[in-house]
mmCIF file of C-alpha atoms and ligand atoms in Angstrom:
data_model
loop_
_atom_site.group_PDB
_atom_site.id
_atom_site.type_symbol
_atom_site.label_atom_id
_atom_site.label_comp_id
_atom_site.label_asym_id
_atom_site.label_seq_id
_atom_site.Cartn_x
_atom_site.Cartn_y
_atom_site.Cartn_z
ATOM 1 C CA UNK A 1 -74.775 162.141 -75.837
ATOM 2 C CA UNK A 2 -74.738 165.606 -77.802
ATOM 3 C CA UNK A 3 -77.244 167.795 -76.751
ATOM 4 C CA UNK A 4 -80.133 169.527 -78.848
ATOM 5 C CA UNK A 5 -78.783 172.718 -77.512
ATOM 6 C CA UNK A 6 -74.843 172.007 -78.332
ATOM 7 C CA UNK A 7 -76.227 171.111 -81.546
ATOM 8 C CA UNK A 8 -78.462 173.880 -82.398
ATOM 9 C CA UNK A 9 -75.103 176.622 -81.009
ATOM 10 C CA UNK A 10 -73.005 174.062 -83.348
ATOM 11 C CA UNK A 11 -75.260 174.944 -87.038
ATOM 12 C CA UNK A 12 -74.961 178.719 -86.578
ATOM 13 C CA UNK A 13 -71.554 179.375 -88.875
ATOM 14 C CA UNK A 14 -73.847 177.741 -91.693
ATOM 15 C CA UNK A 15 -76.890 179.174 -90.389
ATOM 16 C CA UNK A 16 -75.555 182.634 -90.526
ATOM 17 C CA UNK A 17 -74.059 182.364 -93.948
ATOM 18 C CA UNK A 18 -77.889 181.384 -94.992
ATOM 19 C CA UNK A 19 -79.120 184.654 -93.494
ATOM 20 C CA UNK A 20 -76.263 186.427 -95.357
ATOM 21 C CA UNK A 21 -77.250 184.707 -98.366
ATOM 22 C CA UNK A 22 -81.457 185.606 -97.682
ATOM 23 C CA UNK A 23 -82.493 187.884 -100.441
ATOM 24 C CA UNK A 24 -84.599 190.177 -98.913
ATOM 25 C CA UNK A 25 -85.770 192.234 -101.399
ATOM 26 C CA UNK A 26 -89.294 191.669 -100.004
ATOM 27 C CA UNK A 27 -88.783 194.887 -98.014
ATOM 28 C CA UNK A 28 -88.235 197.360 -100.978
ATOM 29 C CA UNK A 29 -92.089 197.380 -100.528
ATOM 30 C CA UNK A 30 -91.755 198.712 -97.356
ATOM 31 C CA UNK A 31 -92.396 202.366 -97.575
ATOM 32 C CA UNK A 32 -89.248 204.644 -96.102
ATOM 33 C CA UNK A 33 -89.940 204.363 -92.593
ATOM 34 C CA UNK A 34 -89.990 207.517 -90.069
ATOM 35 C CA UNK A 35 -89.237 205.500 -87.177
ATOM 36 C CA UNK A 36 -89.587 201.838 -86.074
ATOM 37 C CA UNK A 37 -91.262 199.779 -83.176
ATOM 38 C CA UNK A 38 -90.473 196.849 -82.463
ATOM 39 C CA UNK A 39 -92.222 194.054 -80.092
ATOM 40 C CA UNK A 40 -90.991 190.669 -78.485
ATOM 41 C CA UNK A 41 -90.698 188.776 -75.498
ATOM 42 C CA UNK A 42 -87.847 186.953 -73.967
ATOM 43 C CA UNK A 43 -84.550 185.993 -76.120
ATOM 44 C CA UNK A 44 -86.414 187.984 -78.871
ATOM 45 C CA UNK A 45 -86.931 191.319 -77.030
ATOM 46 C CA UNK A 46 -83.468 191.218 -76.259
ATOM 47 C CA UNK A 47 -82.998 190.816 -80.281
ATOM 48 C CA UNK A 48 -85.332 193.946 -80.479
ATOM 49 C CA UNK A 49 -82.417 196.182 -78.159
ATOM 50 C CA UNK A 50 -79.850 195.082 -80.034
ATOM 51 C CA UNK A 51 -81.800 196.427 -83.482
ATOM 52 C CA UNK A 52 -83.053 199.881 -81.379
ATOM 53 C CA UNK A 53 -78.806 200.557 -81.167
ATOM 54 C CA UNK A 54 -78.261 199.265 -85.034
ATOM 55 C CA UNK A 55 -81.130 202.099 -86.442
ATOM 56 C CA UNK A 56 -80.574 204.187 -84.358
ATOM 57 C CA UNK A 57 -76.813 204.342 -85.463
ATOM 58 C CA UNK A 58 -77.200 203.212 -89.074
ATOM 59 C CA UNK A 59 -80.831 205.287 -89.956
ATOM 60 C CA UNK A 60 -80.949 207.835 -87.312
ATOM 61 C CA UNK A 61 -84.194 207.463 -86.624
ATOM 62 C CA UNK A 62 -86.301 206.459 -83.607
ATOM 63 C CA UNK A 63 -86.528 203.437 -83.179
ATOM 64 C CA UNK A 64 -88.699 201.731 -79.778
ATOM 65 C CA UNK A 65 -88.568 198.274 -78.534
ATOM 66 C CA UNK A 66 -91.189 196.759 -76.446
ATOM 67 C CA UNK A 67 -91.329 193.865 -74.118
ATOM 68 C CA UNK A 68 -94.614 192.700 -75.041
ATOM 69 C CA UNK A 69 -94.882 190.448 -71.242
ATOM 70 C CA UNK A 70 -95.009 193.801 -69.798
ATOM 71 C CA UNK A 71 -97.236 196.251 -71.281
ATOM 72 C CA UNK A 72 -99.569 196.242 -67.982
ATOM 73 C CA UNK A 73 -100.064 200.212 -67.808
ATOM 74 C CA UNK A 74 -98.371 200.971 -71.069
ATOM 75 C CA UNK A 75 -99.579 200.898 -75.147
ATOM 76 C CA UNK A 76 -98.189 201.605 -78.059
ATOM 77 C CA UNK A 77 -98.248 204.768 -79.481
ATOM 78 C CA UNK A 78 -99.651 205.410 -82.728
ATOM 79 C CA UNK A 79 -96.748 206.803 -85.261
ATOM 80 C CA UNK A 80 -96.731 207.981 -88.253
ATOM 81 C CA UNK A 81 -95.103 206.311 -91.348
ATOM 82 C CA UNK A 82 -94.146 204.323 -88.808
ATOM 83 C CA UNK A 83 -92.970 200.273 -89.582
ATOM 84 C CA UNK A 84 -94.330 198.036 -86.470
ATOM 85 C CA UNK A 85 -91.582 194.843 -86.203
ATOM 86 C CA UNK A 86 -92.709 192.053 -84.525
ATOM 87 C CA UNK A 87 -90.154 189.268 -83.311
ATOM 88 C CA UNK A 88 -91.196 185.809 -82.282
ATOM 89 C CA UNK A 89 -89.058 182.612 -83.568
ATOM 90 C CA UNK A 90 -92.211 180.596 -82.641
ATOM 91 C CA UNK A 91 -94.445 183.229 -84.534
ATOM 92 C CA UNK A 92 -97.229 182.240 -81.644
ATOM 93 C CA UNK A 93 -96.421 183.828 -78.336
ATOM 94 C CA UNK A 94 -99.595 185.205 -76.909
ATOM 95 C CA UNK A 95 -97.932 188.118 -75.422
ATOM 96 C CA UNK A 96 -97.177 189.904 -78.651
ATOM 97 C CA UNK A 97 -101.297 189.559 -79.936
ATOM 98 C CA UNK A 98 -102.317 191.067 -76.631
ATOM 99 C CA UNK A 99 -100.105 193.810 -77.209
ATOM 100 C CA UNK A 100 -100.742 194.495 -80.427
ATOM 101 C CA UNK A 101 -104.637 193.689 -79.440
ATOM 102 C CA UNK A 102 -105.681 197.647 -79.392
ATOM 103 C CA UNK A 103 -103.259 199.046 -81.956
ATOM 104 C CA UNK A 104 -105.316 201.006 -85.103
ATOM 105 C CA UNK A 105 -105.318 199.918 -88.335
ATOM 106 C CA UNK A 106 -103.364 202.524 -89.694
ATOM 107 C CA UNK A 107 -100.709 201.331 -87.135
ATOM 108 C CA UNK A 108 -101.325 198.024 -88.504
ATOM 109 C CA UNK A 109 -101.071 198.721 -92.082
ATOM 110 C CA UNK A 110 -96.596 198.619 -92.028
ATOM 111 C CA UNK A 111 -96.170 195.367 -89.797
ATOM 112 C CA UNK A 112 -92.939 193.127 -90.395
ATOM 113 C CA UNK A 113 -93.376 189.825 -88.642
ATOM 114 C CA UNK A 114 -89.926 187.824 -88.345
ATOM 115 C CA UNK A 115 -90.606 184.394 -87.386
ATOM 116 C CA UNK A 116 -88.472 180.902 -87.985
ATOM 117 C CA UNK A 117 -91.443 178.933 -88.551
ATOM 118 C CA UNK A 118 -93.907 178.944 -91.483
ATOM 119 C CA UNK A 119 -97.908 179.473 -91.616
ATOM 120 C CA UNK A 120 -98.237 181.154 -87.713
ATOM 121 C CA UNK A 121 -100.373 183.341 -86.314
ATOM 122 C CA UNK A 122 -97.607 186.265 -87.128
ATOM 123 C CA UNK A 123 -97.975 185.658 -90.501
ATOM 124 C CA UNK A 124 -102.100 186.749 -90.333
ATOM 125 C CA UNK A 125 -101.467 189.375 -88.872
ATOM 126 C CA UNK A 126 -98.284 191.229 -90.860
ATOM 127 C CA UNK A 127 -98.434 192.628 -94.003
ATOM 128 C CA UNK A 128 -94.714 190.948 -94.743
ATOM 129 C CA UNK A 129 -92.955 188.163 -92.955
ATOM 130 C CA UNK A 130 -89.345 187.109 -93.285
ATOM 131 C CA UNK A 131 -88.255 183.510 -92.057
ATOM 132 C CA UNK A 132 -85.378 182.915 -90.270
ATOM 133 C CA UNK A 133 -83.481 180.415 -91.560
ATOM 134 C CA UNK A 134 -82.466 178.364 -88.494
ATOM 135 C CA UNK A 135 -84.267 175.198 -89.281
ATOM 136 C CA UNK A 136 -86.613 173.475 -86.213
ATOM 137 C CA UNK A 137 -85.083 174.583 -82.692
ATOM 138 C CA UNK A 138 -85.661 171.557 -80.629
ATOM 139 C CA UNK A 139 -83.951 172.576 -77.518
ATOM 140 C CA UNK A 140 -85.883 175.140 -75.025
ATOM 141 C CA UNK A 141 -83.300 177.735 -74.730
ATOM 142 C CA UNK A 142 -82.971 180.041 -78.079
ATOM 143 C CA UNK A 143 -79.731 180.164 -79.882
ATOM 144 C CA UNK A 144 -79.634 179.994 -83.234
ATOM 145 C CA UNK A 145 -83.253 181.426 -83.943
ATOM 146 C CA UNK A 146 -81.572 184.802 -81.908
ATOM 147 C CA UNK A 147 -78.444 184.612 -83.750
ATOM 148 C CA UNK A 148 -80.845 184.785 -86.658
ATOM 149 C CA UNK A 149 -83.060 187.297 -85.805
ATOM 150 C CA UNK A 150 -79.929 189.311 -84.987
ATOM 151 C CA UNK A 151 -78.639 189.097 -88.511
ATOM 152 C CA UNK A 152 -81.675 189.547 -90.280
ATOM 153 C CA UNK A 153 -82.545 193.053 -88.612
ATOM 154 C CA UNK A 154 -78.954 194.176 -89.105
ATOM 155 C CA UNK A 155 -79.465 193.069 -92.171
ATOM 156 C CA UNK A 156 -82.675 195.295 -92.808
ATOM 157 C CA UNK A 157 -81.135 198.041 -90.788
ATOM 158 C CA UNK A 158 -78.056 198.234 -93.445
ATOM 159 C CA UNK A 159 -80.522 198.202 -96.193
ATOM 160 C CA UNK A 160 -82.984 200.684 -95.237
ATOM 161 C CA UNK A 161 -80.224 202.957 -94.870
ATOM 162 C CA UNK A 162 -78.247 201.405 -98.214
ATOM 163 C CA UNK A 163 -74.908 201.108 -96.200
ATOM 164 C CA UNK A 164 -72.590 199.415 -97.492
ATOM 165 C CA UNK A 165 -72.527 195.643 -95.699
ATOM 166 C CA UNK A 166 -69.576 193.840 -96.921
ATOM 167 C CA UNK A 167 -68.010 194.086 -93.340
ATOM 168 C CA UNK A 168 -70.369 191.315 -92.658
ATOM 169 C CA UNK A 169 -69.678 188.722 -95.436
ATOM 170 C CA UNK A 170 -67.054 186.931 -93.030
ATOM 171 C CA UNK A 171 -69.687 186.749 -90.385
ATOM 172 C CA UNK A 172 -70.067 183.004 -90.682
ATOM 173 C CA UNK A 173 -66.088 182.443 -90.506
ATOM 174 C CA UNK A 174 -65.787 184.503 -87.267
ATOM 175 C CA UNK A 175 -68.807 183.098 -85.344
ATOM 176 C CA UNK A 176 -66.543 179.796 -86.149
ATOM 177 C CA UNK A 177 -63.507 180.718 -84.913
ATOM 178 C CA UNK A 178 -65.760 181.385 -81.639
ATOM 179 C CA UNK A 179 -66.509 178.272 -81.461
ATOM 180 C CA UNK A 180 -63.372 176.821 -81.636
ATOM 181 C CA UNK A 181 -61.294 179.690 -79.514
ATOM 182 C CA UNK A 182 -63.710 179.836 -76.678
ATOM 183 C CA UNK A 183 -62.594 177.272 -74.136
ATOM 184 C CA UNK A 184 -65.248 176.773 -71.024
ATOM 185 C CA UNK A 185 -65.116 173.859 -69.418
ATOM 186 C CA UNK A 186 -62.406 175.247 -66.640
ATOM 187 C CA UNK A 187 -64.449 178.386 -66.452
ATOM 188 C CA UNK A 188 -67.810 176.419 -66.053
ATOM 189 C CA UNK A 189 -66.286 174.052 -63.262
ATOM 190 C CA UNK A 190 -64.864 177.195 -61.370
ATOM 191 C CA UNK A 191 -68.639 178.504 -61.489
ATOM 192 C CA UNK A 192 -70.596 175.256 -60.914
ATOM 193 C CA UNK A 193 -71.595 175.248 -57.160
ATOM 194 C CA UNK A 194 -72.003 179.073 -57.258
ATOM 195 C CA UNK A 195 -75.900 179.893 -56.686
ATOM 196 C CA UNK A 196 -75.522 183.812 -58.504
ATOM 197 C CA UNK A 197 -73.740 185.078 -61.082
ATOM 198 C CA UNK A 198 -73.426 188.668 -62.854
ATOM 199 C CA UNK A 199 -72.839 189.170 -66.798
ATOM 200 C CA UNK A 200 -72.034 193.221 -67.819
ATOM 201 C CA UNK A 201 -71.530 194.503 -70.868
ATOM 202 C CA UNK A 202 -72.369 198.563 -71.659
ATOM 203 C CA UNK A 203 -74.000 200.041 -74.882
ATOM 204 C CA UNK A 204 -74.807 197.640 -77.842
ATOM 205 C CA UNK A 205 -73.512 194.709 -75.638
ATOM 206 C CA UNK A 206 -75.823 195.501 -72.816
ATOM 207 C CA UNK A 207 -78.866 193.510 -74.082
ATOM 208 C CA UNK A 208 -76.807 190.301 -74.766
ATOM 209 C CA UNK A 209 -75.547 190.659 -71.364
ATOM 210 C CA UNK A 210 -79.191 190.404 -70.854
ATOM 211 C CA UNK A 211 -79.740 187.348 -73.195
ATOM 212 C CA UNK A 212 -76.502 185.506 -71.751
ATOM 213 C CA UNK A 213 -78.539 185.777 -68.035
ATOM 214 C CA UNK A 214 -81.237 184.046 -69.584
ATOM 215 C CA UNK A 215 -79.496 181.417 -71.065
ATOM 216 C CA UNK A 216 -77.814 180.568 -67.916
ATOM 217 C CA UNK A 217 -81.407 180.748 -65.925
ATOM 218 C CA UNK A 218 -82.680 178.719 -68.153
ATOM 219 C CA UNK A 219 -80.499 176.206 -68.396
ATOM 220 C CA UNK A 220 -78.324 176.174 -65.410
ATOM 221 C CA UNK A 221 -80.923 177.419 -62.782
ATOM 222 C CA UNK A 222 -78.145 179.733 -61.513
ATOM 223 C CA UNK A 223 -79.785 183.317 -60.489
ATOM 224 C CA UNK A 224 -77.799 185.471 -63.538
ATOM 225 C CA UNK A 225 -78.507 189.165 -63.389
ATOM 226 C CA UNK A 226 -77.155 190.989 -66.788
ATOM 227 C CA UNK A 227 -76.261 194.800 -66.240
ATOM 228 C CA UNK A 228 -74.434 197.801 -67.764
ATOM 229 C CA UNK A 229 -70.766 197.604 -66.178
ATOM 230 C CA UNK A 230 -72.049 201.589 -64.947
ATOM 231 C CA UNK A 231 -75.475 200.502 -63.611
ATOM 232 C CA UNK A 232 -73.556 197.870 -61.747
ATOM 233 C CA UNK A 233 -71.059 200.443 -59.639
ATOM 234 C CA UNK A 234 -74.621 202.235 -58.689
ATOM 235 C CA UNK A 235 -75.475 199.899 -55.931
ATOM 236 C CA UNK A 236 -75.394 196.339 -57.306
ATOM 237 C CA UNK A 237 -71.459 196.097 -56.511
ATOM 238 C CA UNK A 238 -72.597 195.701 -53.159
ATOM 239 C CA UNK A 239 -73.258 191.857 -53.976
ATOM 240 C CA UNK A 240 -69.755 191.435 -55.046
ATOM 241 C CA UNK A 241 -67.850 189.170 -52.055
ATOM 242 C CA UNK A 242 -64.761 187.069 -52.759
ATOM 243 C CA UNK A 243 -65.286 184.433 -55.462
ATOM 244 C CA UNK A 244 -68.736 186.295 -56.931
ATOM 245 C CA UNK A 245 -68.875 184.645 -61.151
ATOM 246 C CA UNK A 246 -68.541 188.258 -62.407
ATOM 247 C CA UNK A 247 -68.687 187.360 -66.608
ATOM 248 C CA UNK A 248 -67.453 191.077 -68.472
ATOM 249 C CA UNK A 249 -68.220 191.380 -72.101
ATOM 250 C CA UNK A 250 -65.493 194.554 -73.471
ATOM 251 C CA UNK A 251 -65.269 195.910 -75.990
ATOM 252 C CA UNK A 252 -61.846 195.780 -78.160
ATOM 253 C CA UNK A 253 -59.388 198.141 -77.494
ATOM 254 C CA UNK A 254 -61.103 197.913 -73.471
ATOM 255 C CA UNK A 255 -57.341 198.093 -71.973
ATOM 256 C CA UNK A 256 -56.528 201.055 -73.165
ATOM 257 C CA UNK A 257 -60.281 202.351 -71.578
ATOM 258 C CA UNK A 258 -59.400 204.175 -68.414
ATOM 259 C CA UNK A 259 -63.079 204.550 -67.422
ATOM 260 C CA UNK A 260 -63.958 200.744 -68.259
ATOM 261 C CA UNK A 261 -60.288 199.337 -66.472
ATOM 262 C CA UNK A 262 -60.839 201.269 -63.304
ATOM 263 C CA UNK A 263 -64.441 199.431 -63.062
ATOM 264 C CA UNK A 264 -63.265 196.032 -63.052
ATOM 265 C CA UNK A 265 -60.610 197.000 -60.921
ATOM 266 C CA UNK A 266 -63.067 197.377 -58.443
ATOM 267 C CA UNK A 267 -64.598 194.706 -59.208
ATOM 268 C CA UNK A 268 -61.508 192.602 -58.312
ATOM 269 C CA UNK A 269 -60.618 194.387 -55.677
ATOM 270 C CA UNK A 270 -64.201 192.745 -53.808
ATOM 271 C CA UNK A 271 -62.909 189.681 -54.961
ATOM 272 C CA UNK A 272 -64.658 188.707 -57.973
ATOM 273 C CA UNK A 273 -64.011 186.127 -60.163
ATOM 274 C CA UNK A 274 -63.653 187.893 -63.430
ATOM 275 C CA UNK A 275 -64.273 186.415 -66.640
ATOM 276 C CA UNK A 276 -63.611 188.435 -69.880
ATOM 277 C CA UNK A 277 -65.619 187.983 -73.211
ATOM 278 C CA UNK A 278 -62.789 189.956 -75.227
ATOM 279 C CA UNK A 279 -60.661 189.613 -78.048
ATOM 280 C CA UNK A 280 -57.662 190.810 -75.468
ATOM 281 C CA UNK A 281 -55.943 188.979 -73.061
ATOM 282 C CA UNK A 282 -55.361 190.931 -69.840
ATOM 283 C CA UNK A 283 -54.034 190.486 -66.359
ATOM 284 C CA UNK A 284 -57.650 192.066 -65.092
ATOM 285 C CA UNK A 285 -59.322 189.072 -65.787
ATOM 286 C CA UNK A 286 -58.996 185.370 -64.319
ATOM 287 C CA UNK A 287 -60.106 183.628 -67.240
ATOM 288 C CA UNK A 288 -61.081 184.836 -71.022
ATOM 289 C CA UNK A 289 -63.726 183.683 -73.417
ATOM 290 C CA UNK A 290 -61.704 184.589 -76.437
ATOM 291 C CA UNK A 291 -63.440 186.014 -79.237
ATOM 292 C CA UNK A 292 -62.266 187.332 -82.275
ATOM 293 C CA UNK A 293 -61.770 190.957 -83.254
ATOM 294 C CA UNK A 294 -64.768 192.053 -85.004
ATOM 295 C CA UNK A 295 -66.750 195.393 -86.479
ATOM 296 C CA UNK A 296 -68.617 196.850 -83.410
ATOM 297 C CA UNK A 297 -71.835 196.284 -85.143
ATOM 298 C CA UNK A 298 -70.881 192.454 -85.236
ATOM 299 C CA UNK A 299 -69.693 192.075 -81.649
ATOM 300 C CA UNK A 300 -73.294 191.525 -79.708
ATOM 301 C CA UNK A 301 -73.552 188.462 -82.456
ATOM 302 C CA UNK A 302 -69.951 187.224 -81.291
ATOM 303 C CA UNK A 303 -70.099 187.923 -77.917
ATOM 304 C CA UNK A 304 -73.373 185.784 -77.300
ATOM 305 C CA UNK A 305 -71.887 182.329 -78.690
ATOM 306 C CA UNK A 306 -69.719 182.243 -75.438
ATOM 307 C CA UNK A 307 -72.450 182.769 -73.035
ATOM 308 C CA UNK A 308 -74.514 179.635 -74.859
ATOM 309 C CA UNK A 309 -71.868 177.647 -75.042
ATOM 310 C CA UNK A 310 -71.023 178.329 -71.081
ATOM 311 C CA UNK A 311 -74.709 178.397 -70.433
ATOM 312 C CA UNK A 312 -74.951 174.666 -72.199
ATOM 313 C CA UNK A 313 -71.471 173.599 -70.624
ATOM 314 C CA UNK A 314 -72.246 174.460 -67.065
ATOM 315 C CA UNK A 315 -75.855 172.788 -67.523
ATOM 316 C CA UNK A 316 -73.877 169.462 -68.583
ATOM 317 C CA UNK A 317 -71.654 169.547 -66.096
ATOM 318 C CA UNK A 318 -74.416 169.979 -63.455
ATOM 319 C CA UNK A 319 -76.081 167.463 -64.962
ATOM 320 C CA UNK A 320 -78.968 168.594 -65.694
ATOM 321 C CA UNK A 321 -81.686 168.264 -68.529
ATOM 322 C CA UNK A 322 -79.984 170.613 -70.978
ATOM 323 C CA UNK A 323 -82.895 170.379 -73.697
ATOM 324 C CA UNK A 324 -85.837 170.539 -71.373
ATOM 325 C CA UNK A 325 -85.660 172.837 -68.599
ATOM 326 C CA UNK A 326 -88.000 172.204 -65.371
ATOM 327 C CA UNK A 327 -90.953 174.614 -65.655
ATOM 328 C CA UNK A 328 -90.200 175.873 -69.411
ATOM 329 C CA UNK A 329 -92.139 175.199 -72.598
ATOM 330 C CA UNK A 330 -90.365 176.406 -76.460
ATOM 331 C CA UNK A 331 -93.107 178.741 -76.686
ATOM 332 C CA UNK A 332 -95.911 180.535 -74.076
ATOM 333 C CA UNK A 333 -99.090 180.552 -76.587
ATOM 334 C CA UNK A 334 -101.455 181.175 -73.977
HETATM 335 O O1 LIG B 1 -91.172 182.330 -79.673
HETATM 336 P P1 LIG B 1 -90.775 183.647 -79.117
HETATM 337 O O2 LIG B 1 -89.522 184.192 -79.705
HETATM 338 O O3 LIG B 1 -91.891 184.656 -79.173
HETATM 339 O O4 LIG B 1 -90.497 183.356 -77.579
HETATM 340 C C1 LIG B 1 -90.231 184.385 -76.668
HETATM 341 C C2 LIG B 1 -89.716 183.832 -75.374
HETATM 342 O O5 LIG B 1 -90.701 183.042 -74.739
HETATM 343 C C3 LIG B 1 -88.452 182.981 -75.601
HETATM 344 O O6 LIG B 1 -87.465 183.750 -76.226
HETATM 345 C C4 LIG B 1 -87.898 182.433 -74.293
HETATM 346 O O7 LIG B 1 -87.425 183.476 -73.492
HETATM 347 C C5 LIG B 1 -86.818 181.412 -74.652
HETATM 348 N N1 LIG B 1 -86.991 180.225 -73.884
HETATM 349 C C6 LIG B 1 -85.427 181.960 -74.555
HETATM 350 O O8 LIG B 1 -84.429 180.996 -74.653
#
């Protein structure tokens, strides 16, 4: 039987095209921004560091991201002209109101709320709200809600600085050639009795390195850390023993990356068991999650649908409860 999950990583070709299709015209009533902040927990905050390297790079402005689970010690700081984002696909995670709890109302008075459901406690407190288009997630584990959140804000981020986006109008064709190219059900038997595995990717890819850990916590109860291939040589390569899941997300053109190469070289030579999410074929790795070649600002939205679909493979193949995770709930409203 198909799972919620497979079916949810399944819809997001069409759901994407929907998000390309969103007129969003909403936001020309957004006054010019100075510099963004944006606040979200889990698969969302890592949605928010994606966005932080899309304005930075498309509006070059400052842009802060918040994980609103841990702002013990920490608030945020009043800017001004300043457009407050806040990212929640159930719109009623209790973390992001006691963050925003002791903001002023001049902080409040620019708030975007992105949400996929309707009539939420987001929407009383933004002055605008966009809805993701995903339709009801019914499996624990985000997928298409981030894949939507991820379009939207590079959406906004290419409007607010009135770039030109047709690079993105074949979006929905290449997160469907994903689908069908990436093959995992060798890669997730290879990696089913391991207890830890390690996902890298640097820059723009770093925070879906992040999200792929989570979707394999989540649904595979294997310990995943996600780290910068550079953090990784600073200490965590000590981990690394013959056999350690390594999982590499490079960039295109990676082989001919001297820097990047000699990493993973090292990384093999500890005896990991290297996986590459890459457009390239290489002798470096042991197995690839092929992706298409894509625009640089499109790759963190390609490179995720391997990790789900890995995530949801080696979950089935463990056997477990792919929908309904022990100890999880779809949303933490309290
Ligand atoms: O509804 P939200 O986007 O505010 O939820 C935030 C997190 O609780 C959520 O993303 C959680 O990490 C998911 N289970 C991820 O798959």
């Amino acid at each position: 039987m198909s799972s919620e999950m497979l079916k949810n990583i399944l819809e997001q070709p069409e759901i994407a095209q929907r998000c390309l299709d969103m007129d969003l015209s909403l936001l020309e009533s957004l006054k010019n921004p100075d510099s963004f902040q944006l606040l979200a927990c889990g698969s969302s905050y890592h949605a928010a560091l994606v966005a932080q390297f899309w304005f930075e790079h498309l509006t070059g402005k400052l842009t802060m991201v918040f994980d609103a689970a841990n702002m013990v010690d920490r608030q945020i700081r009043q800017e001004k002209n300043n457009l407050l984002i806040l990212l929640s696909q159930s719109g009623t995670t209790a973390d992001i109101f006691k963050a925003v709890e002791s903001i002023s109302p001049a902080q409040k008075s620019q708030t975007l709320g992105i949400t996929n459901r309707s009539n939420t406690p987001l929407h009383k407190f933004c002055t605008q709200t966009i809805q993701t288009p995903a339709g009801e997630e019914l499996a624990v584990a985000a997928t298409k809600s981030f894949t939507s959140q991820l379009i939207l804000l590079l959406k906004l981020g290419l409007s607010i600085n009135s770039v030109k986006d047709s690079f993105i109008e074949s979006l929905s064709e290449q997160i469907s050639d994903t689908i069908e190219s990436c093959k995992t059900s060798i890669i997730a038997t290879n990696i089913l009795s391991k207890n830890r595995l390690i996902i890298l990717g640097d820059g723009i890819n770093y925070p879906i390195a992040l999200e792929g850990s989570l979707k394999m916590k989540e649904t595979t109860y294997i310990s995943s850390e996600g780290s910068s291939l550079g953090t990784f040589m600073h200490g965590p390569i000590a981990i690394i023993e013959p056999g350690f899941p390594v999982i590499a997300i490079v960039k295109k053109g990676f082989s001919k990356n001297a820097e990047t190469l000699k990493k993973l070289e090292r990384l093999k030579a500890y005896g990991a068991y290297l996986v590459g999410v890459s457009s390239e074929t290489h002798d470096i790795f042991d197995q690839v999650l092929q992706v298409p070649e894509t625009n640089d600002l499109l790759a963190p939205i390609i490179n995720v649908i391997p990790l789900q679909l890995l995530a949801h493979e080696i979950a089935k193949q463990r056997g477990l409860d792919i929908d309904r995770p022990r100890n999880l709930t779809k949303s933490i409203d309290q």
